[in-house]
Coordinates of C-alpha atoms in Angstrom, one line a residue:
Chain A
M13 CA 139.2 120.4 -45.6
F14 CA 140.0 122.5 -48.6
T15 CA 142.2 121.0 -51.3
I16 CA 144.5 123.6 -52.5
G17 CA 144.5 123.1 -56.3
C18 CA 146.9 124.9 -58.6
M19 CA 146.1 128.5 -59.2
L20 CA 144.7 129.3 -62.5
I21 CA 145.9 132.2 -64.5
A22 CA 143.7 134.1 -66.7
L23 CA 145.7 135.4 -69.6
N24 CA 144.5 138.5 -71.2
G25 CA 146.5 140.4 -73.8
T26 CA 149.9 141.5 -72.5
L27 CA 148.7 142.9 -69.1
P28 CA 149.8 141.1 -66.0
P29 CA 147.4 138.1 -65.7
I30 CA 144.7 138.1 -63.0
V31 CA 145.0 135.2 -60.6
F32 CA 142.0 133.6 -59.0
T33 CA 142.6 131.4 -55.9
P34 CA 140.9 128.0 -55.7
D35 CA 138.3 129.4 -53.4
E36 CA 137.5 132.2 -55.8
Q37 CA 137.3 129.8 -58.7
R38 CA 134.9 127.6 -56.7
R39 CA 132.7 130.6 -55.9
I40 CA 132.8 131.8 -59.5
L41 CA 131.7 128.5 -60.9
Q42 CA 128.6 128.5 -58.6
H43 CA 127.3 131.3 -60.9
S44 CA 127.5 129.4 -64.2
P45 CA 126.0 127.8 -66.3
V46 CA 122.3 128.6 -66.1
P47 CA 120.6 125.2 -65.7
A48 CA 117.6 124.1 -67.8
P49 CA 114.3 125.6 -66.6
P50 CA 113.1 123.6 -63.6
D51 CA 109.9 121.6 -63.6
D52 CA 106.9 123.2 -61.9
P53 CA 105.0 120.2 -60.4
T54 CA 102.0 122.5 -59.8
N55 CA 101.6 123.1 -63.6
D56 CA 101.2 120.0 -65.8
W57 CA 101.6 122.1 -68.9
D58 CA 104.7 124.1 -68.1
H59 CA 106.8 122.3 -70.8
N60 CA 104.0 121.8 -73.3
A61 CA 104.6 123.5 -76.6
H62 CA 100.9 123.9 -77.5
A63 CA 100.2 125.5 -74.2
A64 CA 103.2 127.8 -74.7
R65 CA 101.9 129.0 -78.0
F66 CA 98.4 129.6 -76.7
G67 CA 100.0 131.5 -73.7
Q68 CA 102.2 133.6 -76.1
S69 CA 99.0 134.8 -77.9
L70 CA 97.4 135.7 -74.5
F71 CA 100.5 137.5 -73.4
F72 CA 100.5 139.9 -76.4
D73 CA 96.8 140.5 -76.6
A74 CA 95.6 143.9 -75.4
G75 CA 91.9 142.9 -75.9
F76 CA 91.7 141.5 -72.4
S77 CA 92.2 144.8 -70.7
S78 CA 89.2 147.0 -69.9
N79 CA 90.3 149.8 -72.3
G80 CA 91.5 147.4 -75.0
Q81 CA 95.0 148.9 -74.9
I82 CA 97.1 147.0 -72.3
S83 CA 98.7 143.6 -72.7
C84 CA 101.3 141.9 -70.6
A85 CA 103.8 143.1 -73.2
S86 CA 102.9 146.7 -72.5
C87 CA 104.9 146.5 -69.3
H88 CA 107.1 143.6 -70.3
G89 CA 108.5 144.7 -73.7
P90 CA 110.4 141.8 -75.3
M91 CA 113.2 144.1 -76.8
I92 CA 114.1 145.4 -73.4
A93 CA 114.3 142.0 -71.7
F94 CA 110.6 142.1 -71.0
T95 CA 110.6 145.3 -68.8
D96 CA 109.2 148.7 -69.6
G97 CA 112.1 151.1 -69.0
V98 CA 110.3 153.4 -66.6
P99 CA 110.5 153.5 -62.8
L100 CA 106.9 152.7 -62.0
S101 CA 104.8 150.8 -64.5
E102 CA 101.8 152.3 -66.1
G103 CA 98.7 150.3 -67.1
L104 CA 95.3 152.0 -66.6
T105 CA 97.1 154.0 -63.9
I106 CA 100.6 154.3 -62.6
G107 CA 101.4 151.5 -60.2
S108 CA 103.6 151.4 -57.1
R109 CA 106.4 149.2 -58.3
H110 CA 108.9 148.7 -61.1
S111 CA 108.4 146.0 -63.8
P112 CA 110.9 143.2 -63.4
S113 CA 112.5 141.3 -66.4
L114 CA 110.9 138.1 -67.4
L115 CA 114.1 136.5 -68.8
N116 CA 114.8 133.3 -67.0
V117 CA 111.8 134.0 -64.8
S118 CA 110.8 130.3 -64.4
H119 CA 113.8 129.7 -62.2
Q120 CA 112.4 131.9 -59.5
R121 CA 111.0 130.5 -56.3
W122 CA 108.6 133.3 -55.6
F123 CA 107.1 135.9 -57.9
F124 CA 106.7 139.7 -57.6
W125 CA 109.0 141.8 -55.6
D126 CA 107.2 140.7 -52.4
G127 CA 106.8 137.0 -53.5
R128 CA 103.0 137.1 -53.2
A129 CA 102.7 134.4 -55.8
D130 CA 104.4 131.1 -55.3
T131 CA 104.0 129.8 -58.9
L132 CA 104.5 131.4 -62.3
W133 CA 101.0 130.5 -63.4
S134 CA 99.3 132.0 -60.5
Q135 CA 101.3 135.2 -60.9
A136 CA 99.8 135.7 -64.4
L137 CA 96.3 136.0 -62.9
H138 CA 97.0 139.1 -60.8
P139 CA 97.2 141.7 -63.6
I140 CA 93.7 140.8 -64.9
E141 CA 91.7 142.2 -62.1
S142 CA 94.2 144.7 -60.8
S143 CA 92.9 148.2 -61.2
D144 CA 96.4 149.5 -62.2
E145 CA 96.8 146.9 -64.9
F146 CA 94.0 145.3 -67.0
G147 CA 91.2 146.5 -64.8
S148 CA 89.1 143.6 -66.0
S149 CA 87.6 140.5 -64.4
H150 CA 88.2 136.8 -64.7
N151 CA 84.6 136.5 -66.0
A152 CA 85.3 139.0 -68.8
Y153 CA 88.6 137.3 -69.6
V154 CA 87.1 133.8 -69.9
L155 CA 84.1 135.2 -71.8
R156 CA 86.5 136.7 -74.4
L157 CA 88.1 133.2 -74.8
T158 CA 84.7 131.6 -75.5
Q159 CA 83.9 134.3 -78.1
T160 CA 87.2 134.1 -80.0
P161 CA 87.1 130.9 -82.1
S162 CA 90.9 130.4 -82.3
Y163 CA 91.3 130.9 -78.5
R164 CA 88.3 128.6 -77.8
E165 CA 89.8 125.9 -80.0
A166 CA 93.3 126.3 -78.5
Y167 CA 91.9 126.3 -75.0
E168 CA 89.6 123.3 -75.4
R169 CA 92.1 121.1 -77.1
L170 CA 94.4 121.5 -74.1
F171 CA 92.0 121.8 -71.2
G172 CA 88.5 120.6 -72.3
P173 CA 85.3 122.6 -72.5
L174 CA 85.0 126.2 -71.3
P175 CA 82.2 127.2 -68.9
K176 CA 78.9 128.6 -70.4
M177 CA 80.0 132.2 -70.1
E178 CA 77.3 133.5 -72.4
D179 CA 74.9 133.3 -69.5
R180 CA 75.5 136.8 -68.1
E181 CA 73.2 136.2 -65.1
R182 CA 75.4 133.4 -63.9
F183 CA 78.6 135.1 -64.9
P184 CA 78.3 138.9 -64.5
L185 CA 81.2 140.8 -66.1
E186 CA 81.7 143.1 -63.1
A187 CA 82.2 140.1 -60.7
K188 CA 85.7 140.3 -59.4
A189 CA 87.0 138.3 -56.5
G190 CA 85.7 139.8 -53.2
T191 CA 82.8 141.8 -54.8
P192 CA 79.2 141.2 -54.0
A193 CA 78.6 140.2 -57.7
W194 CA 81.3 137.5 -57.4
N195 CA 80.0 136.3 -54.0
A196 CA 76.5 136.0 -55.4
M197 CA 77.7 133.4 -58.0
S198 CA 77.2 129.7 -57.2
S199 CA 80.2 128.0 -55.9
Q200 CA 80.2 125.7 -58.9
D201 CA 80.3 128.6 -61.3
Q202 CA 83.0 130.3 -59.3
H203 CA 85.0 127.1 -59.4
A204 CA 84.5 126.8 -63.2
V205 CA 85.8 130.3 -63.8
N206 CA 88.7 129.9 -61.4
E207 CA 89.7 126.7 -63.1
A208 CA 89.5 128.2 -66.6
I209 CA 91.5 131.3 -65.6
A210 CA 94.1 129.1 -63.8
N211 CA 94.5 127.1 -67.0
C212 CA 95.2 130.4 -68.9
G213 CA 97.8 131.2 -66.3
K214 CA 99.4 127.8 -66.9
A215 CA 99.5 128.4 -70.6
I216 CA 101.1 131.9 -70.1
A217 CA 103.6 130.3 -67.7
A218 CA 104.5 127.7 -70.3
Y219 CA 105.3 130.6 -72.7
E220 CA 107.3 132.4 -70.0
T221 CA 109.2 129.2 -69.3
Q222 CA 110.6 129.5 -72.8
L223 CA 112.1 132.9 -72.2
Q224 CA 115.6 131.7 -71.4
S225 CA 118.6 133.9 -71.9
T226 CA 122.0 132.3 -71.2
G227 CA 125.5 132.4 -72.6
S228 CA 127.0 135.8 -71.5
A229 CA 130.6 136.7 -71.8
F230 CA 130.9 135.7 -68.1
D231 CA 129.6 132.2 -68.9
V232 CA 132.2 131.8 -71.6
F233 CA 134.8 132.9 -69.0
A234 CA 133.5 130.4 -66.5
E235 CA 133.7 127.6 -69.1
G236 CA 137.3 128.8 -69.6
L237 CA 138.0 128.4 -65.9
R238 CA 136.5 124.9 -65.9
E239 CA 138.4 123.8 -69.1
E240 CA 141.5 125.9 -68.4
D241 CA 141.1 127.4 -71.9
P242 CA 142.9 130.8 -72.2
Q243 CA 140.8 131.8 -75.3
K244 CA 137.6 131.5 -73.3
L245 CA 139.1 133.2 -70.3
A246 CA 139.7 136.2 -72.6
A247 CA 135.9 136.7 -72.9
L248 CA 136.1 139.0 -69.9
T249 CA 138.2 142.1 -70.0
H250 CA 140.8 142.6 -67.3
S251 CA 138.6 145.2 -65.7
A252 CA 135.6 142.8 -65.6
Q253 CA 137.8 140.1 -64.1
R254 CA 138.8 142.5 -61.3
G255 CA 135.2 143.3 -60.8
L256 CA 134.3 139.6 -60.6
K257 CA 137.0 139.2 -57.9
L258 CA 135.4 141.9 -55.9
F259 CA 131.9 140.5 -56.5
V260 CA 132.8 137.1 -55.1
G261 CA 135.1 138.5 -52.5
D262 CA 135.3 141.8 -50.6
A263 CA 132.2 143.4 -52.0
G264 CA 130.1 140.6 -50.6
C265 CA 127.6 140.7 -53.4
R266 CA 127.3 136.9 -53.6
Q267 CA 125.8 136.8 -50.1
C268 CA 122.4 137.6 -51.8
H269 CA 123.1 137.6 -55.5
S270 CA 124.1 133.9 -55.4
G271 CA 123.8 131.0 -57.9
P272 CA 123.6 131.0 -61.7
L273 CA 120.8 133.7 -61.8
F274 CA 122.7 135.9 -59.4
T275 CA 119.9 135.9 -56.9
D276 CA 119.1 133.8 -53.8
F277 CA 115.4 134.0 -54.9
E278 CA 114.7 135.4 -51.3
F279 CA 114.0 138.7 -49.7
H280 CA 116.1 141.4 -48.1
N281 CA 115.8 144.9 -46.9
I282 CA 118.8 146.8 -48.3
G283 CA 117.4 150.2 -47.1
I284 CA 117.1 151.9 -50.5
P285 CA 115.6 155.4 -49.9
T286 CA 111.9 155.3 -50.9
G287 CA 110.5 157.6 -53.6
H288 CA 108.4 159.4 -51.0
G289 CA 111.1 159.7 -48.2
G290 CA 110.7 158.3 -44.7
P291 CA 110.3 154.7 -43.6
P292 CA 109.0 152.2 -46.1
R293 CA 105.2 152.2 -46.5
D294 CA 105.4 149.2 -48.8
S295 CA 105.2 146.1 -46.6
G296 CA 107.2 144.1 -49.1
R297 CA 107.7 140.5 -48.2
H298 CA 105.7 140.8 -44.9
G299 CA 102.5 141.4 -46.9
G300 CA 103.6 139.0 -49.6
I301 CA 103.7 136.0 -47.2
A302 CA 100.2 136.7 -45.8
H303 CA 98.9 136.9 -49.4
V304 CA 100.5 133.7 -50.7
Q305 CA 99.5 131.6 -47.8
T306 CA 95.8 132.4 -48.2
S307 CA 95.4 132.8 -52.0
P308 CA 93.1 130.2 -53.6
F309 CA 95.5 130.1 -56.5
S310 CA 98.6 129.1 -54.4
A311 CA 100.6 125.9 -54.8
H312 CA 98.5 124.3 -52.0
G313 CA 95.2 125.5 -53.4
P314 CA 92.5 123.5 -55.4
F315 CA 93.8 124.7 -58.8
S316 CA 97.4 123.5 -58.3
D317 CA 98.4 120.3 -60.2
E318 CA 100.2 119.1 -57.0
S319 CA 98.5 120.6 -54.0
S320 CA 100.1 118.4 -51.5
G321 CA 103.6 118.2 -52.8
R322 CA 106.8 119.8 -51.5
R323 CA 106.2 123.1 -53.3
A324 CA 102.9 123.4 -51.5
R325 CA 104.3 122.5 -48.1
R326 CA 107.0 125.1 -48.4
T327 CA 104.5 127.8 -49.0
R328 CA 102.6 126.8 -45.9
S329 CA 105.8 126.6 -43.8
T330 CA 107.1 130.0 -44.8
I331 CA 107.8 132.1 -41.7
Q332 CA 106.7 135.7 -41.5
S333 CA 108.7 137.8 -39.1
P334 CA 109.2 141.6 -38.5
E335 CA 112.4 141.7 -40.5
H336 CA 110.3 141.0 -43.6
W337 CA 108.7 144.4 -43.5
G338 CA 110.0 146.4 -46.5
A339 CA 112.1 143.4 -47.7
F340 CA 112.1 142.8 -51.5
K341 CA 113.2 139.9 -53.7
T342 CA 116.8 139.9 -54.7
P343 CA 116.7 140.6 -58.5
S344 CA 118.7 138.6 -60.9
L345 CA 121.8 140.5 -62.2
R346 CA 121.8 139.0 -65.7
N347 CA 121.0 141.4 -68.5
L348 CA 121.1 144.6 -66.3
T349 CA 122.3 146.4 -69.5
R350 CA 118.7 146.1 -70.8
T351 CA 116.7 146.5 -67.6
A352 CA 117.2 150.1 -66.3
P353 CA 116.0 151.6 -64.1
Y354 CA 116.7 149.5 -61.1
M355 CA 115.2 148.4 -57.7
H356 CA 111.5 147.8 -56.8
Q357 CA 110.5 151.4 -57.4
G358 CA 113.1 152.1 -60.1
Q359 CA 114.9 154.3 -57.7
F360 CA 118.3 154.2 -59.5
S361 CA 118.6 155.0 -63.2
S362 CA 122.1 153.5 -63.9
I363 CA 124.4 150.7 -62.8
E364 CA 126.7 153.4 -61.5
D365 CA 124.0 154.8 -59.3
V366 CA 123.4 151.4 -57.8
L367 CA 127.0 150.9 -57.1
E368 CA 127.3 154.3 -55.6
Y369 CA 124.6 153.4 -53.1
Y370 CA 126.3 150.1 -52.1
N371 CA 129.6 152.1 -51.8
T372 CA 128.3 154.7 -49.4
L373 CA 124.9 153.5 -48.2
E374 CA 124.0 157.2 -48.3
D375 CA 120.4 157.9 -47.1
M376 CA 120.0 154.3 -46.2
V377 CA 116.6 153.8 -44.5
V378 CA 117.2 151.8 -41.3
Q379 CA 113.9 150.9 -39.7
D380 CA 114.7 149.3 -36.4
H381 CA 116.8 146.5 -34.8
H382 CA 114.7 143.9 -36.5
Q383 CA 116.2 144.7 -39.8
E384 CA 118.7 142.2 -41.3
A385 CA 122.2 143.5 -40.9
V386 CA 124.4 142.5 -43.8
L387 CA 125.4 145.7 -45.7
L388 CA 128.3 148.0 -44.8
P389 CA 129.6 150.8 -47.0
L390 CA 132.0 149.3 -49.5
D391 CA 134.4 152.2 -49.6
L392 CA 135.7 151.3 -53.1
D393 CA 137.7 153.7 -55.2
E394 CA 136.6 154.9 -58.6
S395 CA 138.5 152.3 -60.6
Q396 CA 137.2 149.5 -58.4
L397 CA 133.6 150.7 -59.0
E398 CA 134.3 150.8 -62.7
D399 CA 135.6 147.2 -62.5
L400 CA 132.5 146.1 -60.7
A401 CA 130.3 147.8 -63.3
A402 CA 132.3 146.2 -66.1
F403 CA 131.7 142.8 -64.6
L404 CA 127.9 143.4 -64.3
R405 CA 127.8 144.5 -67.9
A406 CA 129.4 141.2 -69.0
L407 CA 126.3 139.4 -67.7
E408 CA 124.3 140.4 -70.8
S409 CA 123.2 137.4 -73.0
P410 CA 121.3 137.1 -76.2
L411 CA 117.5 137.5 -76.2
P412 CA 115.4 134.3 -76.7
D413 CA 114.5 133.1 -80.2
A414 CA 112.9 135.9 -82.3
A415 CA 109.7 133.8 -82.7
L416 CA 109.1 134.3 -79.0
L417 CA 109.4 138.1 -79.1
S418 CA 106.1 139.1 -80.8
V419 CA 102.5 138.1 -81.4
P420 CA 102.3 134.6 -83.0
T421 CA 100.3 134.2 -86.1
S422 CA 97.9 131.9 -84.3
P423 CA 97.3 130.6 -80.8
L424 CA 97.2 127.1 -82.3
L425 CA 100.4 125.3 -83.0
D426 CA 100.4 123.0 -85.9
D427 CA 99.6 119.4 -84.8
S428 CA 103.0 118.0 -86.0
A429 CA 104.9 120.2 -83.5
P430 CA 106.6 118.3 -80.7
L431 CA 104.6 118.4 -77.5
H432 CA 107.5 119.1 -75.2
V433 CA 109.8 122.0 -75.7
A434 CA 112.1 122.8 -72.9
P435 CA 114.0 119.8 -71.6
S436 CA 113.2 118.9 -68.0
P437 CA 116.3 118.9 -65.9
P438 CA 117.5 115.5 -64.6
A439 CA 115.8 114.4 -61.4
E440 CA 117.8 115.9 -58.5
P441 CA 116.9 116.2 -54.8
S442 CA 117.5 120.0 -55.2
E443 CA 114.9 122.3 -56.7
P444 CA 114.2 126.0 -56.3
Chain B
M7 CA 124.0 122.1 -59.8
S8 CA 127.0 120.4 -61.2
M9 CA 129.7 121.7 -58.9
R10 CA 129.0 120.8 -55.4
I11 CA 129.8 123.3 -52.9
L12 CA 132.5 123.0 -50.3
I13 CA 131.7 123.8 -46.7
A14 CA 133.8 123.8 -43.6
I15 CA 131.9 122.3 -40.8
L16 CA 133.1 123.3 -37.3
F17 CA 131.8 120.8 -34.9
I18 CA 132.9 119.3 -31.6
A19 CA 133.2 115.6 -32.0
L20 CA 132.3 114.3 -28.6
S21 CA 132.9 110.7 -28.0
A22 CA 130.7 110.5 -25.0
G23 CA 132.2 108.5 -22.2
C24 CA 129.7 105.7 -22.8
A25 CA 129.3 103.4 -25.7
P26 CA 126.2 104.4 -27.8
A27 CA 123.7 101.7 -28.1
V28 CA 123.1 102.4 -31.7
H29 CA 125.6 102.2 -34.6
V30 CA 126.7 105.5 -35.9
Q31 CA 127.0 106.0 -39.7
P32 CA 130.3 107.3 -41.0
G33 CA 130.0 111.0 -41.9
Q34 CA 127.8 111.6 -38.9
H35 CA 128.5 114.3 -36.5
V36 CA 128.1 113.9 -32.8
L37 CA 127.1 116.7 -30.4
K38 CA 126.1 117.1 -26.7
S39 CA 123.2 119.2 -25.7
N40 CA 124.0 122.5 -24.0
D41 CA 123.1 121.0 -20.6
T42 CA 125.2 117.9 -21.6
D43 CA 122.1 115.7 -20.9
F44 CA 121.5 114.3 -24.3
I45 CA 123.5 113.4 -27.4
V46 CA 122.7 114.3 -31.0
H47 CA 124.1 112.3 -34.0
W48 CA 123.4 114.2 -37.2
S49 CA 124.2 114.2 -40.9
T50 CA 123.0 116.1 -43.9
R51 CA 121.9 115.1 -47.3
P52 CA 123.5 116.4 -49.5
T53 CA 126.8 116.8 -47.7
P54 CA 128.3 119.4 -47.6
I55 CA 125.3 121.7 -47.0
P56 CA 124.7 123.6 -50.3
V57 CA 124.2 127.4 -50.5
N58 CA 120.6 128.2 -51.1
D59 CA 119.4 124.7 -52.0
F60 CA 117.1 122.5 -50.0
F61 CA 118.7 119.8 -47.8
E62 CA 117.7 117.2 -45.2
V63 CA 119.1 116.5 -41.7
D64 CA 119.0 113.0 -40.3
V65 CA 119.1 112.9 -36.6
L66 CA 119.5 110.3 -33.9
L67 CA 118.8 111.4 -30.3
L68 CA 120.3 109.5 -27.4
D69 CA 120.2 110.0 -23.7
H70 CA 123.4 110.3 -21.8
H71 CA 123.5 106.5 -21.3
G72 CA 123.4 106.1 -25.1
S73 CA 119.9 104.8 -25.3
P74 CA 117.5 106.3 -27.9
L75 CA 115.4 109.2 -26.6
T76 CA 111.9 107.9 -27.6
E77 CA 109.5 110.0 -25.5
A78 CA 110.7 113.4 -27.0
Q79 CA 109.8 115.8 -29.7
L80 CA 112.5 117.2 -31.9
H81 CA 112.5 120.5 -33.9
V82 CA 115.5 121.4 -36.0
D83 CA 116.0 125.1 -36.7
A84 CA 118.8 127.4 -37.8
A85 CA 119.9 131.0 -37.8
M86 CA 122.6 133.4 -38.9
P87 CA 123.3 135.3 -35.7
Q88 CA 125.6 137.9 -37.3
H89 CA 122.8 138.8 -39.8
R90 CA 120.1 138.6 -37.1
H91 CA 117.9 136.3 -39.1
G92 CA 116.8 132.7 -39.2
M93 CA 115.7 130.4 -42.0
N94 CA 112.8 131.6 -44.2
H95 CA 111.0 128.2 -43.8
R96 CA 110.1 126.0 -40.8
A97 CA 111.6 122.6 -41.3
H98 CA 109.2 119.7 -41.8
M99 CA 110.0 117.1 -39.1
E100 CA 109.3 113.5 -39.5
S101 CA 109.7 111.0 -36.7
L102 CA 111.2 107.7 -37.8
G103 CA 110.9 106.0 -34.4
E104 CA 113.6 104.8 -31.9
G105 CA 114.9 108.4 -31.5
R106 CA 115.4 108.9 -35.2
W107 CA 114.2 112.0 -37.0
R108 CA 114.4 113.6 -40.4
A109 CA 114.2 117.3 -40.9
E110 CA 113.2 118.3 -44.5
D111 CA 112.8 121.6 -46.3
M112 CA 116.0 123.0 -44.6
L113 CA 117.3 125.9 -46.6
F114 CA 120.4 128.1 -45.9
H115 CA 119.7 130.8 -48.3
M116 CA 122.9 132.8 -47.7
P117 CA 126.5 131.7 -47.5
G118 CA 128.3 132.4 -44.2
A119 CA 128.1 131.4 -40.6
W120 CA 125.0 129.5 -39.5
V121 CA 124.0 127.9 -36.2
L122 CA 122.1 124.7 -36.4
Y123 CA 119.7 124.1 -33.4
F124 CA 118.3 120.8 -32.2
D125 CA 115.5 121.6 -29.8
V126 CA 114.2 118.6 -27.8
T127 CA 110.9 118.9 -25.9
Q128 CA 110.3 116.4 -23.1
N129 CA 107.6 116.9 -20.5
D130 CA 107.1 120.5 -21.6
V131 CA 110.8 121.3 -21.1
V132 CA 112.8 122.4 -24.2
R133 CA 116.5 121.7 -24.2
R134 CA 118.9 122.6 -27.0
A135 CA 122.0 121.3 -28.7
Q136 CA 123.6 123.6 -31.2
V137 CA 126.5 123.6 -33.6
D138 CA 128.2 126.2 -35.8
V139 CA 128.1 125.5 -39.5
E140 CA 129.9 127.5 -42.2
V141 CA 128.3 127.3 -45.6
D142 CA 130.1 128.7 -48.6

């Protein structure tokens, strides 16, 4: 079944060239290039430039938090690939997980380490009422929009009139989902606030959809493989090429870190020792599935722009099983050079520490026989570990356009700006 | 998704001793149930099965005389026995009539050795046909 093509030789200086077999080449090319951001059918505004500009303003605005000091950017700092550089993020208090990078985030299939959000827009609603993060309420958030003229205008141009939030009896500020104050609101008022907050999430998601980072040294090398261009092949050092060979071969990394984003977008328990010792207390994907299937803001909920489509069906048909306990989403490996520390609790501070773990599986937490069984100690020597690290470092790519990395001058984009920004990918049967 | 992924499909092409009553499309695979009592014709879209991308399975169920199995329910499922896990989604099954079915939302999220299961329920009895599939 396999056609044995001619072996391609990667020339690099005067050292003996590194040879990739046809199977290795095929596997390597599965990792590049990064495609255009996919369409999210549950968000009609995901590629709308005006929505993205409004969303960018919301992203950088600390005025929405209860102490006026925390914005999305506090924990997703643009200059460090939209992460925060600490093991556990700190908003109003220190949370229980590490802040993931938002570069290329719109390609994901699930959001958060446990995938408890199934769309990018619904993810953005979580920090608002979370007591670790903004510690605010959806009512307070929407009220602030109505009281800030530029926000009000930006919102209403896109989505129509905001609810009459000034009436505090109907919209008490302390009303958060699940509280008596929220339950006392009429269902129409609850719906109006939910709709407005979902629209804000859709605008933030439109901004995040623009945070693409592609074109690493590895991508140049992959182009070189495709085009048989020795100059492009030289984009990776010899050491990184040997690391790549390990990555797609004996080290087995591509089993989970697959595709152009180096993630399968799914969940595994790789047994990382927990910060507190002992078996994992964090339910991981197990709890995430329960949440996403019942959230009013999920793809199949009333605020989705395609509540009966495939995306919605897939959330409903997701299977929860014991092996999901303590499983976390496979992170992308692009831009690791900017995103230390690593893992869901920031357990490892360097790429070397991560590789040391995979090499020895020292202190691995094995729960029971329900756990997925994929990893074995790699037993690589020092120089092989250096090669693997060199390859991972070659996955760094430029940050998005500078205009996307700070507070915009206004949430309103000038009228002449084109409506659509990011190109939609060609219609394909496949989607994340 | 420019470069389509090669897979090696290991299957037992069983030309059952009887002529099937229904024309079989080229590219289809044929399989006998574990109890040899029914026959499964199946093909996937896209072919070969991609790593970590959704695909569909078209199925035709025949009894051992080669006539369509009409009074039966089909569920298509899959697992990676070496890793001790299955798929993360339940397939969406659509009955197309005359023993024909389509399984949608199939997703092999990891490369490696999978087993594809065709579970047929008739009169409260479930019977299975299965085939090894290598995805890379």
